[in-house]
CSV table of C-alpha atoms and ligand atoms in Angstrom, one decimal:
chain,number,residue,atom,x,y,z
A,1,UNK,CA,-79.5,7.9,63.6
A,2,UNK,CA,-80.2,5.5,66.4
A,3,UNK,CA,-79.2,1.8,65.7
A,4,UNK,CA,-82.7,0.6,65.5
A,5,UNK,CA,-83.9,3.1,62.9
A,6,UNK,CA,-80.7,2.7,61.0
A,7,UNK,CA,-81.4,-0.9,60.5
A,8,UNK,CA,-85.0,-0.2,59.8
A,9,UNK,CA,-84.0,2.4,57.2
A,10,UNK,CA,-81.9,-0.2,55.3
A,11,UNK,CA,-84.6,-2.8,55.5
A,12,UNK,CA,-87.2,-0.3,54.1
A,13,UNK,CA,-84.9,1.0,51.4
A,14,UNK,CA,-84.4,-2.6,50.3
A,15,UNK,CA,-88.1,-3.4,50.5
A,16,UNK,CA,-88.7,-0.3,48.3
A,17,UNK,CA,-86.0,-1.6,45.9
A,18,UNK,CA,-83.9,1.5,46.4
A,19,UNK,CA,-80.7,-0.5,46.2
A,20,UNK,CA,-78.2,2.4,45.6
A,21,UNK,CA,-79.7,4.4,48.5
A,22,UNK,CA,-79.4,1.4,50.7
A,23,UNK,CA,-75.8,0.8,49.8
A,24,UNK,CA,-74.8,4.5,50.2
A,25,UNK,CA,-76.8,5.1,53.4
A,26,UNK,CA,-74.0,4.8,55.9
A,27,UNK,CA,-71.5,6.8,53.9
A,28,UNK,CA,-74.0,9.6,53.1
A,29,UNK,CA,-75.3,9.7,56.7
A,30,UNK,CA,-71.8,10.2,58.0
A,31,UNK,CA,-71.1,12.9,55.4
A,32,UNK,CA,-74.5,14.6,56.4
A,33,UNK,CA,-73.5,14.5,60.1
A,34,UNK,CA,-70.0,15.8,59.5
A,35,UNK,CA,-71.2,18.6,57.2
A,36,UNK,CA,-74.4,19.4,59.3
A,37,UNK,CA,-76.8,19.0,56.4
A,38,UNK,CA,-80.5,19.7,56.9
A,39,UNK,CA,-82.8,16.7,56.8
A,40,UNK,CA,-84.2,17.6,53.4
A,41,UNK,CA,-80.6,18.1,52.0
A,42,UNK,CA,-79.7,14.6,53.2
A,43,UNK,CA,-82.9,13.1,51.7
A,44,UNK,CA,-82.5,14.9,48.5
A,45,UNK,CA,-78.9,13.8,48.1
A,46,UNK,CA,-79.7,10.2,48.9
A,47,UNK,CA,-82.5,10.1,46.4
A,48,UNK,CA,-80.5,11.9,43.8
A,49,UNK,CA,-77.9,9.1,44.0
A,50,UNK,CA,-80.6,6.5,43.5
A,51,UNK,CA,-82.2,8.2,40.6
A,52,UNK,CA,-78.9,9.0,38.7
A,53,UNK,CA,-77.6,5.5,39.2
A,54,UNK,CA,-80.8,4.0,37.9
A,55,UNK,CA,-80.7,6.3,34.9
A,56,UNK,CA,-77.1,5.4,34.1
A,57,UNK,CA,-77.9,1.7,34.3
A,58,UNK,CA,-80.9,2.1,32.1
A,59,UNK,CA,-78.9,4.0,29.4
A,60,UNK,CA,-76.1,1.4,29.6
A,61,UNK,CA,-78.6,-1.4,29.2
A,62,UNK,CA,-80.4,0.3,26.3
A,63,UNK,CA,-77.1,1.0,24.6
A,64,UNK,CA,-75.9,-2.6,24.9
A,65,UNK,CA,-79.2,-4.1,23.8
A,66,UNK,CA,-79.2,-1.8,20.7
A,67,UNK,CA,-76.0,-3.5,19.5
A,68,UNK,CA,-74.5,-0.5,17.7
A,69,UNK,CA,-71.4,-1.4,15.7
A,70,UNK,CA,-69.7,1.7,17.2
A,71,UNK,CA,-70.7,4.7,19.2
A,72,UNK,CA,-70.7,8.0,17.4
A,73,UNK,CA,-73.0,10.9,18.2
A,74,UNK,CA,-74.5,13.6,16.1
A,75,UNK,CA,-72.1,16.0,17.8
A,76,UNK,CA,-69.2,13.9,16.3
A,77,UNK,CA,-70.6,14.6,12.8
A,78,UNK,CA,-68.9,17.3,10.9
A,79,UNK,CA,-71.8,19.1,9.3
A,80,UNK,CA,-69.6,21.7,7.7
A,81,UNK,CA,-67.9,19.0,5.7
A,82,UNK,CA,-71.2,17.6,4.5
A,83,UNK,CA,-73.5,20.5,3.4
A,84,UNK,CA,-76.2,18.1,2.0
A,85,UNK,CA,-77.1,17.1,5.5
A,86,UNK,CA,-79.2,19.8,7.3
A,87,UNK,CA,-78.0,20.0,10.9
A,88,UNK,CA,-81.3,21.6,12.1
A,89,UNK,CA,-83.2,18.7,10.6
A,90,UNK,CA,-80.9,16.2,12.4
A,91,UNK,CA,-81.4,18.1,15.7
A,92,UNK,CA,-85.1,17.9,15.2
A,93,UNK,CA,-84.9,14.2,14.5
A,94,UNK,CA,-82.8,13.7,17.6
A,95,UNK,CA,-85.7,14.9,19.8
A,96,UNK,CA,-87.5,11.7,18.7
A,97,UNK,CA,-90.7,13.5,17.9
A,98,UNK,CA,-91.0,11.5,14.6
A,99,UNK,CA,-91.6,8.4,16.6
A,100,UNK,CA,-95.0,9.4,17.8
A,101,UNK,CA,-96.4,9.1,14.3
A,102,UNK,CA,-94.3,6.1,13.2
A,103,UNK,CA,-92.4,8.3,10.8
A,104,UNK,CA,-89.5,6.6,9.0
A,105,UNK,CA,-86.1,8.1,8.3
A,106,UNK,CA,-84.3,7.0,5.1
A,107,UNK,CA,-80.6,8.0,4.6
A,108,UNK,CA,-79.4,7.5,1.0
A,109,UNK,CA,-76.0,8.1,-0.5
A,110,UNK,CA,-72.7,6.7,-1.6
A,111,UNK,CA,-70.3,4.8,0.7
A,112,UNK,CA,-68.5,6.8,3.4
A,113,UNK,CA,-70.7,9.9,3.6
A,114,UNK,CA,-71.8,9.1,7.1
A,115,UNK,CA,-75.2,7.3,6.7
A,116,UNK,CA,-74.3,4.7,9.4
A,117,UNK,CA,-72.8,7.4,11.6
A,118,UNK,CA,-76.0,9.5,11.5
A,119,UNK,CA,-78.3,6.5,12.0
A,120,UNK,CA,-76.2,5.5,15.1
A,121,UNK,CA,-76.3,9.1,16.3
A,122,UNK,CA,-80.1,9.2,16.1
A,123,UNK,CA,-80.2,5.8,17.8
A,124,UNK,CA,-78.0,7.0,20.7
A,125,UNK,CA,-80.2,10.0,21.2
A,126,UNK,CA,-83.0,7.5,22.0
A,127,UNK,CA,-81.0,5.0,24.1
A,128,UNK,CA,-79.7,7.9,26.1
A,129,UNK,CA,-83.3,8.5,27.3
A,130,UNK,CA,-83.5,4.7,28.0
A,131,UNK,CA,-85.7,3.8,25.0
A,132,UNK,CA,-85.4,0.5,23.2
A,133,UNK,CA,-83.5,0.5,19.9
A,134,UNK,CA,-82.2,-2.3,17.7
A,135,UNK,CA,-79.5,-1.7,15.2
A,136,UNK,CA,-78.9,-4.4,12.5
A,137,UNK,CA,-77.5,-4.6,9.0
A,138,UNK,CA,-80.0,-5.7,6.4
A,139,UNK,CA,-77.9,-8.8,5.8
A,140,UNK,CA,-77.8,-9.8,9.5
A,141,UNK,CA,-81.5,-9.2,9.8
A,142,UNK,CA,-82.5,-11.5,6.9
A,143,UNK,CA,-80.0,-14.1,8.0
A,144,UNK,CA,-81.4,-14.1,11.5
A,145,UNK,CA,-85.0,-14.4,10.2
A,146,UNK,CA,-84.1,-17.1,7.7
A,147,UNK,CA,-82.5,-19.1,10.6
A,148,UNK,CA,-85.7,-18.5,12.6
A,149,UNK,CA,-87.9,-19.8,9.8
A,150,UNK,CA,-85.8,-23.0,9.7
A,151,UNK,CA,-86.0,-23.4,13.5
A,152,UNK,CA,-89.7,-22.7,13.5
A,153,UNK,CA,-89.5,-19.6,15.7
A,154,UNK,CA,-90.1,-16.9,13.2
A,155,UNK,CA,-93.0,-15.4,15.2
A,156,UNK,CA,-90.8,-14.9,18.3
A,157,UNK,CA,-87.9,-13.4,16.5
A,158,UNK,CA,-90.2,-11.2,14.4
A,159,UNK,CA,-91.9,-9.9,17.6
A,160,UNK,CA,-88.5,-8.9,19.0
A,161,UNK,CA,-88.0,-6.7,15.9
A,162,UNK,CA,-91.5,-5.2,16.0
A,163,UNK,CA,-91.6,-4.3,19.7
A,164,UNK,CA,-88.6,-1.8,20.1
A,165,UNK,CA,-89.3,1.9,19.8
A,166,UNK,CA,-86.9,2.1,16.9
A,167,UNK,CA,-85.4,-0.4,14.4
A,168,UNK,CA,-82.4,0.7,12.4
A,169,UNK,CA,-81.7,-1.3,9.3
A,170,UNK,CA,-78.3,-0.4,7.9
A,171,UNK,CA,-76.9,-1.1,4.4
A,172,UNK,CA,-80.0,-2.1,2.5
A,173,UNK,CA,-78.9,-2.8,-1.0
A,174,UNK,CA,-75.2,-3.7,-0.4
A,175,UNK,CA,-76.1,-7.3,-1.2
A,176,UNK,CA,-78.9,-8.5,-3.4
A,177,UNK,CA,-81.3,-10.6,-1.4
A,178,UNK,CA,-82.7,-14.0,-2.3
A,179,UNK,CA,-86.5,-14.1,-2.8
A,180,UNK,CA,-87.1,-15.6,0.7
A,181,UNK,CA,-84.8,-13.0,2.3
A,182,UNK,CA,-86.5,-10.2,0.5
A,183,UNK,CA,-89.9,-11.4,1.6
A,184,UNK,CA,-88.7,-11.5,5.3
A,185,UNK,CA,-87.4,-7.9,5.1
A,186,UNK,CA,-90.7,-6.9,3.5
A,187,UNK,CA,-92.6,-8.5,6.4
A,188,UNK,CA,-90.6,-6.6,8.9
A,189,UNK,CA,-91.3,-3.3,7.1
A,190,UNK,CA,-95.0,-4.1,6.9
A,191,UNK,CA,-95.4,-5.2,10.5
A,192,UNK,CA,-93.7,-2.1,11.8
A,193,UNK,CA,-95.7,0.1,9.5
A,194,UNK,CA,-99.0,-1.5,10.7
A,195,UNK,CA,-98.0,-0.8,14.3
A,196,UNK,CA,-96.9,2.7,13.5
A,197,UNK,CA,-93.4,1.9,14.7
A,198,UNK,CA,-90.5,3.9,13.1
A,199,UNK,CA,-87.6,2.5,11.1
A,200,UNK,CA,-84.4,4.3,10.2
A,201,UNK,CA,-83.0,2.7,7.1
A,202,UNK,CA,-79.7,3.4,5.2
A,203,UNK,CA,-79.0,2.5,1.6
A,204,UNK,CA,-76.4,3.2,-1.1
A,205,UNK,CA,-79.1,2.5,-3.8
A,206,UNK,CA,-81.5,5.0,-5.1
A,207,UNK,CA,-85.2,4.0,-4.8
A,208,UNK,CA,-85.3,3.4,-8.6
A,209,UNK,CA,-82.9,0.4,-8.1
A,210,UNK,CA,-84.8,-1.1,-5.2
A,211,UNK,CA,-86.3,-3.7,-7.5
A,212,UNK,CA,-82.8,-5.3,-7.7
A,213,UNK,CA,-82.5,-5.1,-3.9
A,214,UNK,CA,-85.7,-7.0,-3.4
A,215,UNK,CA,-84.6,-10.1,-5.4
A,216,UNK,CA,-85.6,-8.5,-8.8
A,217,UNK,CA,-89.2,-8.2,-7.6
A,218,UNK,CA,-90.3,-4.6,-8.4
A,219,UNK,CA,-93.8,-5.2,-7.0
A,220,UNK,CA,-92.5,-6.1,-3.6
A,221,UNK,CA,-90.0,-3.3,-3.7
A,222,UNK,CA,-92.7,-0.8,-4.5
A,223,UNK,CA,-94.9,-2.2,-1.8
A,224,UNK,CA,-92.1,-1.8,0.7
A,225,UNK,CA,-91.3,1.7,-0.4
A,226,UNK,CA,-95.0,2.6,-0.2
A,227,UNK,CA,-95.0,1.9,3.5
A,228,UNK,CA,-91.6,3.3,4.2
A,229,UNK,CA,-92.3,6.6,2.4
A,230,UNK,CA,-95.9,7.1,3.5
A,231,UNK,CA,-94.7,9.0,6.6
A,232,UNK,CA,-91.0,9.6,6.1
A,233,UNK,CA,-88.1,11.9,6.1
A,234,UNK,CA,-85.7,11.2,3.2
A,235,UNK,CA,-82.1,12.5,3.5
A,236,UNK,CA,-80.2,12.3,0.3
A,237,UNK,CA,-76.5,12.7,1.1
A,238,UNK,CA,-74.2,13.5,-1.8
A,239,UNK,CA,-70.5,13.9,-2.2
A,240,UNK,CA,-67.4,11.9,-1.6
A,241,UNK,CA,-66.4,9.7,1.3
A,242,UNK,CA,-65.4,11.7,4.3
A,243,UNK,CA,-62.3,9.6,5.0
A,244,UNK,CA,-61.0,9.8,1.5
A,245,UNK,CA,-61.7,13.5,1.4
A,246,UNK,CA,-59.7,13.9,4.6
A,247,UNK,CA,-56.9,11.9,3.1
A,248,UNK,CA,-57.0,14.0,-0.1
A,249,UNK,CA,-56.9,17.2,1.9
A,250,UNK,CA,-54.0,15.8,4.0
A,251,UNK,CA,-51.9,15.7,0.9
A,252,UNK,CA,-52.6,12.3,-0.7
A,253,UNK,CA,-54.3,14.1,-3.6
A,254,UNK,CA,-51.9,12.6,-6.1
A,255,UNK,CA,-53.1,9.1,-5.0
A,256,UNK,CA,-56.9,9.5,-4.8
A,257,UNK,CA,-59.2,11.4,-7.2
A,258,UNK,CA,-62.5,13.2,-6.3
A,259,UNK,CA,-64.5,9.9,-6.6
A,260,UNK,CA,-62.2,8.2,-4.1
A,261,UNK,CA,-60.5,6.1,-6.8
A,262,UNK,CA,-56.8,5.5,-6.8
A,263,UNK,CA,-55.0,7.3,-9.6
A,264,UNK,CA,-51.6,6.5,-11.1
B,1,ADP,P1,-71.6,5.2,5.2
B,1,ADP,O1,-72.5,4.5,6.1
B,1,ADP,O2,-72.3,6.3,4.5
B,1,ADP,O3,-70.9,4.3,4.3
B,1,ADP,P2,-70.1,5.8,7.6
B,1,ADP,O4,-71.2,6.3,8.5
B,1,ADP,O5,-69.7,4.4,7.8
B,1,ADP,O6,-70.5,6.0,6.0
B,1,ADP,O7,-68.8,6.7,7.7
B,1,ADP,C1,-67.5,6.2,7.5
B,1,ADP,C2,-66.6,6.9,8.5
B,1,ADP,O8,-66.5,8.2,8.2
B,1,ADP,C3,-67.2,6.7,9.9
B,1,ADP,O9,-66.1,6.6,10.8
B,1,ADP,C4,-67.8,8.1,10.1
B,1,ADP,O10,-67.8,8.5,11.5
B,1,ADP,C5,-67.0,9.0,9.3
B,1,ADP,N1,-67.7,10.2,8.8
B,1,ADP,C6,-68.4,10.2,7.6
B,1,ADP,N2,-68.9,11.4,7.4
B,1,ADP,C7,-68.5,12.2,8.4
B,1,ADP,C8,-68.7,13.5,8.8
B,1,ADP,N3,-69.4,14.4,8.0
B,1,ADP,N4,-68.2,14.0,10.0
B,1,ADP,C9,-67.5,13.1,10.8
B,1,ADP,N5,-67.3,11.8,10.5
B,1,ADP,C10,-67.8,11.3,9.3
B,2,MG,MG1,-72.7,2.4,6.3
Protein backbone atom coordinates (compact mmCIF):
# COMPACT_ATOMS: atom_id res chain seq x y z
CA UNK A 1 0.00 0.00 0.00
CA UNK A 2 1.49 3.33 -0.93
CA UNK A 3 1.89 5.84 1.90
CA UNK A 4 -0.75 8.22 0.60
CA UNK A 5 -3.46 5.55 0.33
CA UNK A 6 -2.42 3.99 3.61
CA UNK A 7 -3.14 7.27 5.39
CA UNK A 8 -6.36 7.74 3.41
CA UNK A 9 -7.47 4.22 4.34
CA UNK A 10 -7.06 5.01 8.02
CA UNK A 11 -8.86 8.33 7.73
CA UNK A 12 -11.77 6.72 5.86
CA UNK A 13 -12.01 3.79 8.27
CA UNK A 14 -12.19 6.28 11.10
CA UNK A 15 -14.77 8.40 9.27
CA UNK A 16 -16.85 5.24 8.79
CA UNK A 17 -16.43 4.50 12.51
CA UNK A 18 -14.67 1.20 11.80
CA UNK A 19 -12.41 1.62 14.79
CA UNK A 20 -11.08 -1.91 15.12
CA UNK A 21 -10.35 -2.14 11.39
CA UNK A 22 -8.48 1.14 11.64
CA UNK A 23 -6.40 -0.01 14.61
CA UNK A 24 -5.61 -3.40 13.07
CA UNK A 25 -4.95 -2.12 9.52
CA UNK A 26 -1.15 -2.00 9.71
CA UNK A 27 -0.76 -5.36 11.32
CA UNK A 28 -3.24 -7.11 9.00
CA UNK A 29 -1.75 -5.44 5.90
CA UNK A 30 1.68 -6.77 6.86
CA UNK A 31 0.32 -10.24 7.48
CA UNK A 32 -1.54 -10.13 4.13
CA UNK A 33 1.65 -9.13 2.28
CA UNK A 34 3.76 -11.76 4.04
CA UNK A 35 1.24 -14.52 3.38
CA UNK A 36 0.28 -13.30 -0.11
CA UNK A 37 -3.45 -13.05 0.58
CA UNK A 38 -5.82 -12.13 -2.21
CA UNK A 39 -7.41 -8.66 -1.94
CA UNK A 40 -10.78 -10.14 -1.03
CA UNK A 41 -9.17 -12.36 1.63
CA UNK A 42 -7.56 -9.27 3.14
CA UNK A 43 -10.79 -7.27 3.08
CA UNK A 44 -12.84 -10.13 4.47
CA UNK A 45 -10.35 -10.67 7.31
CA UNK A 46 -10.26 -6.99 8.22
CA UNK A 47 -14.06 -6.66 8.26
CA UNK A 48 -14.42 -9.92 10.20
CA UNK A 49 -12.23 -8.41 12.95
CA UNK A 50 -14.40 -5.29 13.04
CA UNK A 51 -17.70 -7.19 13.17
CA UNK A 52 -16.58 -9.76 15.77
CA UNK A 53 -15.14 -7.07 18.05
CA UNK A 54 -18.34 -5.05 17.79
CA UNK A 55 -20.44 -8.10 18.60
CA UNK A 56 -18.28 -8.96 21.62
CA UNK A 57 -18.55 -5.42 22.95
CA UNK A 58 -22.32 -5.37 22.44
CA UNK A 59 -22.68 -8.63 24.36
CA UNK A 60 -20.41 -7.40 27.17
CA UNK A 61 -22.41 -4.19 27.41
CA UNK A 62 -25.77 -6.03 27.38
CA UNK A 63 -24.54 -8.42 30.07
CA UNK A 64 -23.27 -5.67 32.31
CA UNK A 65 -26.43 -3.58 31.89
CA UNK A 66 -28.58 -6.59 32.77
CA UNK A 67 -27.01 -6.75 36.25
CA UNK A 68 -27.30 -10.50 36.64
CA UNK A 69 -26.38 -11.55 40.21
CA UNK A 70 -24.23 -14.35 38.72
CA UNK A 71 -23.68 -15.88 35.31
CA UNK A 72 -25.05 -19.37 34.75
CA UNK A 73 -26.33 -20.64 31.44
CA UNK A 74 -28.98 -23.20 30.57
CA UNK A 75 -26.11 -25.53 29.65
CA UNK A 76 -24.98 -25.35 33.28
CA UNK A 77 -28.38 -26.60 34.45
CA UNK A 78 -28.59 -30.30 35.31
CA UNK A 79 -31.92 -31.28 33.73
CA UNK A 80 -31.43 -34.93 34.71
CA UNK A 81 -31.47 -33.91 38.35
CA UNK A 82 -34.66 -31.88 37.90
CA UNK A 83 -37.20 -33.88 35.87
CA UNK A 84 -40.00 -31.33 36.48
CA UNK A 85 -38.25 -28.89 34.11
CA UNK A 86 -38.70 -29.77 30.44
CA UNK A 87 -35.35 -29.23 28.69
CA UNK A 88 -36.99 -28.91 25.27
CA UNK A 89 -39.30 -26.20 26.56
CA UNK A 90 -36.31 -24.31 27.98
CA UNK A 91 -34.49 -24.64 24.64
CA UNK A 92 -37.54 -23.24 22.89
CA UNK A 93 -37.70 -20.32 25.34
CA UNK A 94 -33.99 -19.69 24.81
CA UNK A 95 -34.74 -18.85 21.16
CA UNK A 96 -36.60 -15.78 22.45
CA UNK A 97 -39.63 -16.43 20.21
CA UNK A 98 -41.93 -15.80 23.19
CA UNK A 99 -40.88 -12.13 23.15
CA UNK A 100 -42.62 -11.34 19.89
CA UNK A 101 -46.02 -11.80 21.47
CA UNK A 102 -45.10 -10.37 24.87
CA UNK A 103 -45.44 -13.79 26.49
CA UNK A 104 -44.43 -14.03 30.16
CA UNK A 105 -42.55 -16.90 31.79
CA UNK A 106 -43.34 -17.69 35.42
CA UNK A 107 -41.05 -20.02 37.35
CA UNK A 108 -42.59 -21.34 40.56
CA UNK A 109 -41.13 -23.65 43.17
CA UNK A 110 -39.48 -24.03 46.56
CA UNK A 111 -36.05 -22.54 47.34
CA UNK A 112 -32.96 -24.00 45.69
CA UNK A 113 -34.58 -25.75 42.72
CA UNK A 114 -32.97 -23.41 40.19
CA UNK A 115 -35.59 -20.75 39.43
CA UNK A 116 -33.06 -17.92 39.51
CA UNK A 117 -30.51 -20.00 37.58
CA UNK A 118 -33.03 -20.69 34.79
CA UNK A 119 -34.18 -17.05 34.68
CA UNK A 120 -30.55 -15.93 34.34
CA UNK A 121 -29.95 -18.60 31.68
CA UNK A 122 -32.88 -17.27 29.63
CA UNK A 123 -31.67 -13.71 30.17
CA UNK A 124 -28.16 -14.60 29.01
CA UNK A 125 -29.56 -16.22 25.87
CA UNK A 126 -30.88 -12.76 24.99
CA UNK A 127 -27.96 -10.59 26.09
CA UNK A 128 -25.72 -12.88 24.03
CA UNK A 129 -27.55 -11.64 20.97
CA UNK A 130 -27.08 -8.07 22.21
CA UNK A 131 -30.64 -7.49 23.41
CA UNK A 132 -31.54 -5.40 26.46
CA UNK A 133 -32.43 -7.28 29.62
CA UNK A 134 -32.85 -6.07 33.20
CA UNK A 135 -32.60 -8.46 36.10
CA UNK A 136 -33.87 -7.34 39.51
CA UNK A 137 -35.22 -8.90 42.66
CA UNK A 138 -38.78 -7.86 43.49
CA UNK A 139 -37.55 -6.18 46.68
CA UNK A 140 -34.88 -4.13 44.87
CA UNK A 141 -37.42 -3.19 42.22
CA UNK A 142 -39.97 -1.79 44.65
CA UNK A 143 -37.28 -0.06 46.74
CA UNK A 144 -35.96 1.67 43.63
CA UNK A 145 -39.45 2.72 42.59
CA UNK A 146 -40.39 3.91 46.08
CA UNK A 147 -37.24 6.04 46.16
CA UNK A 148 -38.12 7.40 42.71
CA UNK A 149 -41.60 8.38 43.96
CA UNK A 150 -40.06 10.35 46.82
CA UNK A 151 -37.58 12.01 44.48
CA UNK A 152 -40.28 12.86 41.97
CA UNK A 153 -38.80 10.88 39.11
CA UNK A 154 -41.07 7.84 38.96
CA UNK A 155 -41.88 8.39 35.30
CA UNK A 156 -38.21 8.23 34.30
CA UNK A 157 -37.35 5.17 36.38
CA UNK A 158 -40.53 3.43 35.25
CA UNK A 159 -39.70 3.99 31.58
CA UNK A 160 -36.28 2.35 32.12
CA UNK A 161 -38.13 -0.73 33.31
CA UNK A 162 -40.63 -0.76 30.46
CA UNK A 163 -38.26 -0.17 27.56
CA UNK A 164 -35.90 -3.25 27.73
CA UNK A 165 -36.76 -6.34 25.69
CA UNK A 166 -37.02 -8.43 28.85
CA UNK A 167 -37.51 -7.66 32.54
CA UNK A 168 -36.69 -10.45 34.99
CA UNK A 169 -38.29 -10.03 38.42
CA UNK A 170 -36.79 -12.53 40.84
CA UNK A 171 -38.08 -13.68 44.22
CA UNK A 172 -41.61 -12.32 44.15
CA UNK A 173 -43.14 -13.37 47.44
CA UNK A 174 -40.04 -13.77 49.59
CA UNK A 175 -41.06 -10.63 51.44
CA UNK A 176 -44.56 -9.31 51.86
CA UNK A 177 -44.88 -5.90 50.22
CA UNK A 178 -46.29 -2.72 51.75
CA UNK A 179 -49.39 -1.37 49.97
CA UNK A 180 -47.44 1.35 48.12
CA UNK A 181 -44.78 -1.18 47.05
CA UNK A 182 -47.41 -3.65 45.85
CA UNK A 183 -49.04 -0.93 43.79
CA UNK A 184 -45.68 -0.03 42.18
CA UNK A 185 -44.98 -3.67 41.26
CA UNK A 186 -48.50 -3.85 39.86
CA UNK A 187 -47.87 -0.76 37.73
CA UNK A 188 -44.73 -2.33 36.24
CA UNK A 189 -46.65 -5.49 35.34
CA UNK A 190 -49.51 -3.47 33.80
CA UNK A 191 -47.30 -1.16 31.79
CA UNK A 192 -45.24 -3.98 30.31
CA UNK A 193 -48.42 -5.92 29.55
CA UNK A 194 -49.91 -2.91 27.75
CA UNK A 195 -46.78 -2.65 25.58
CA UNK A 196 -46.64 -6.42 25.00
CA UNK A 197 -43.24 -6.57 26.66
CA UNK A 198 -42.31 -9.88 28.28
CA UNK A 199 -41.52 -10.50 31.94
CA UNK A 200 -39.82 -13.50 33.48
CA UNK A 201 -40.86 -13.82 37.08
CA UNK A 202 -39.81 -16.27 39.79
CA UNK A 203 -41.68 -16.99 43.00
CA UNK A 204 -41.67 -19.45 45.85
CA UNK A 205 -45.38 -18.77 46.42
CA UNK A 206 -48.18 -20.54 44.55
CA UNK A 207 -50.66 -18.20 42.84
CA UNK A 208 -53.24 -18.97 45.54
CA UNK A 209 -51.03 -17.08 48.04
CA UNK A 210 -50.37 -14.03 45.90
CA UNK A 211 -52.95 -12.03 47.85
CA UNK A 212 -50.45 -12.06 50.75
CA UNK A 213 -47.62 -11.01 48.44
CA UNK A 214 -49.60 -8.01 47.22
CA UNK A 215 -50.04 -6.48 50.67
CA UNK A 216 -53.09 -8.63 51.46
CA UNK A 217 -54.92 -7.17 48.48
CA UNK A 218 -56.46 -10.11 46.60
CA UNK A 219 -58.04 -7.80 44.01
CA UNK A 220 -54.67 -6.32 43.03
CA UNK A 221 -53.07 -9.78 43.09
CA UNK A 222 -55.67 -11.20 40.77
CA UNK A 223 -55.43 -8.20 38.41
CA UNK A 224 -51.64 -8.70 38.28
CA UNK A 225 -52.04 -12.43 37.66
CA UNK A 226 -54.62 -11.74 34.94
CA UNK A 227 -52.02 -9.82 32.98
CA UNK A 228 -49.10 -12.11 33.69
CA UNK A 229 -51.00 -15.25 32.80
CA UNK A 230 -52.91 -13.95 29.77
CA UNK A 231 -50.05 -15.00 27.49
CA UNK A 232 -47.68 -17.08 29.57
CA UNK A 233 -45.64 -20.19 30.14
CA UNK A 234 -45.78 -21.37 33.74
CA UNK A 235 -43.08 -23.74 34.91
CA UNK A 236 -43.84 -25.43 38.19
CA UNK A 237 -40.64 -26.85 39.63
CA UNK A 238 -40.94 -29.46 42.33
CA UNK A 239 -38.54 -31.32 44.55
CA UNK A 240 -35.79 -30.53 46.97
CA UNK A 241 -33.00 -27.96 46.80
CA UNK A 242 -30.27 -28.97 44.34
CA UNK A 243 -27.43 -28.14 46.71
CA UNK A 244 -28.94 -29.96 49.67
CA UNK A 245 -29.66 -32.96 47.47
CA UNK A 246 -26.03 -32.96 46.32
CA UNK A 247 -24.88 -32.80 49.93
CA UNK A 248 -27.21 -35.63 50.86
CA UNK A 249 -25.92 -37.75 47.98
CA UNK A 250 -22.35 -36.89 48.97
CA UNK A 251 -22.88 -38.66 52.27
CA UNK A 252 -24.35 -36.08 54.61
CA UNK A 253 -27.68 -37.95 54.59
CA UNK A 254 -27.56 -38.41 58.33
CA UNK A 255 -27.53 -34.59 58.73
CA UNK A 256 -30.21 -33.46 56.25
CA UNK A 257 -33.59 -35.01 55.47
CA UNK A 258 -35.51 -35.03 52.13
CA UNK A 259 -36.94 -31.55 52.84
CA UNK A 260 -33.48 -30.16 53.35
CA UNK A 261 -34.03 -29.86 57.11
CA UNK A 262 -31.30 -30.76 59.59
CA UNK A 263 -31.95 -33.93 61.57
CA UNK A 264 -30.46 -35.06 64.85
P1 LIG B 1 -33.95 -20.82 43.50
O1 LIG B 1 -33.93 -19.54 42.77
O2 LIG B 1 -35.01 -21.78 43.00
O3 LIG B 1 -34.02 -20.65 44.99
P2 LIG B 1 -31.24 -21.02 42.55
O4 LIG B 1 -31.45 -20.82 41.09
O5 LIG B 1 -30.75 -19.87 43.33
O6 LIG B 1 -32.59 -21.58 43.23
O7 LIG B 1 -30.29 -22.27 42.75
C1 LIG B 1 -29.45 -22.41 43.89
C2 LIG B 1 -28.12 -22.96 43.41
O8 LIG B 1 -28.28 -24.29 42.95
C3 LIG B 1 -27.53 -22.16 42.25
O9 LIG B 1 -26.15 -22.15 42.38
C4 LIG B 1 -27.94 -22.99 41.03
O10 LIG B 1 -27.01 -22.83 39.97
C5 LIG B 1 -27.90 -24.40 41.59
N1 LIG B 1 -28.89 -25.29 40.95
C6 LIG B 1 -30.17 -25.47 41.28
N2 LIG B 1 -30.75 -26.40 40.52
C7 LIG B 1 -29.79 -26.83 39.67
C8 LIG B 1 -29.75 -27.82 38.63
N3 LIG B 1 -30.82 -28.58 38.32
N4 LIG B 1 -28.59 -27.97 37.95
C9 LIG B 1 -27.48 -27.23 38.26
N5 LIG B 1 -27.46 -26.31 39.25
C10 LIG B 1 -28.59 -26.11 39.95
MG1 LIG C 1 -33.83 -17.66 43.59
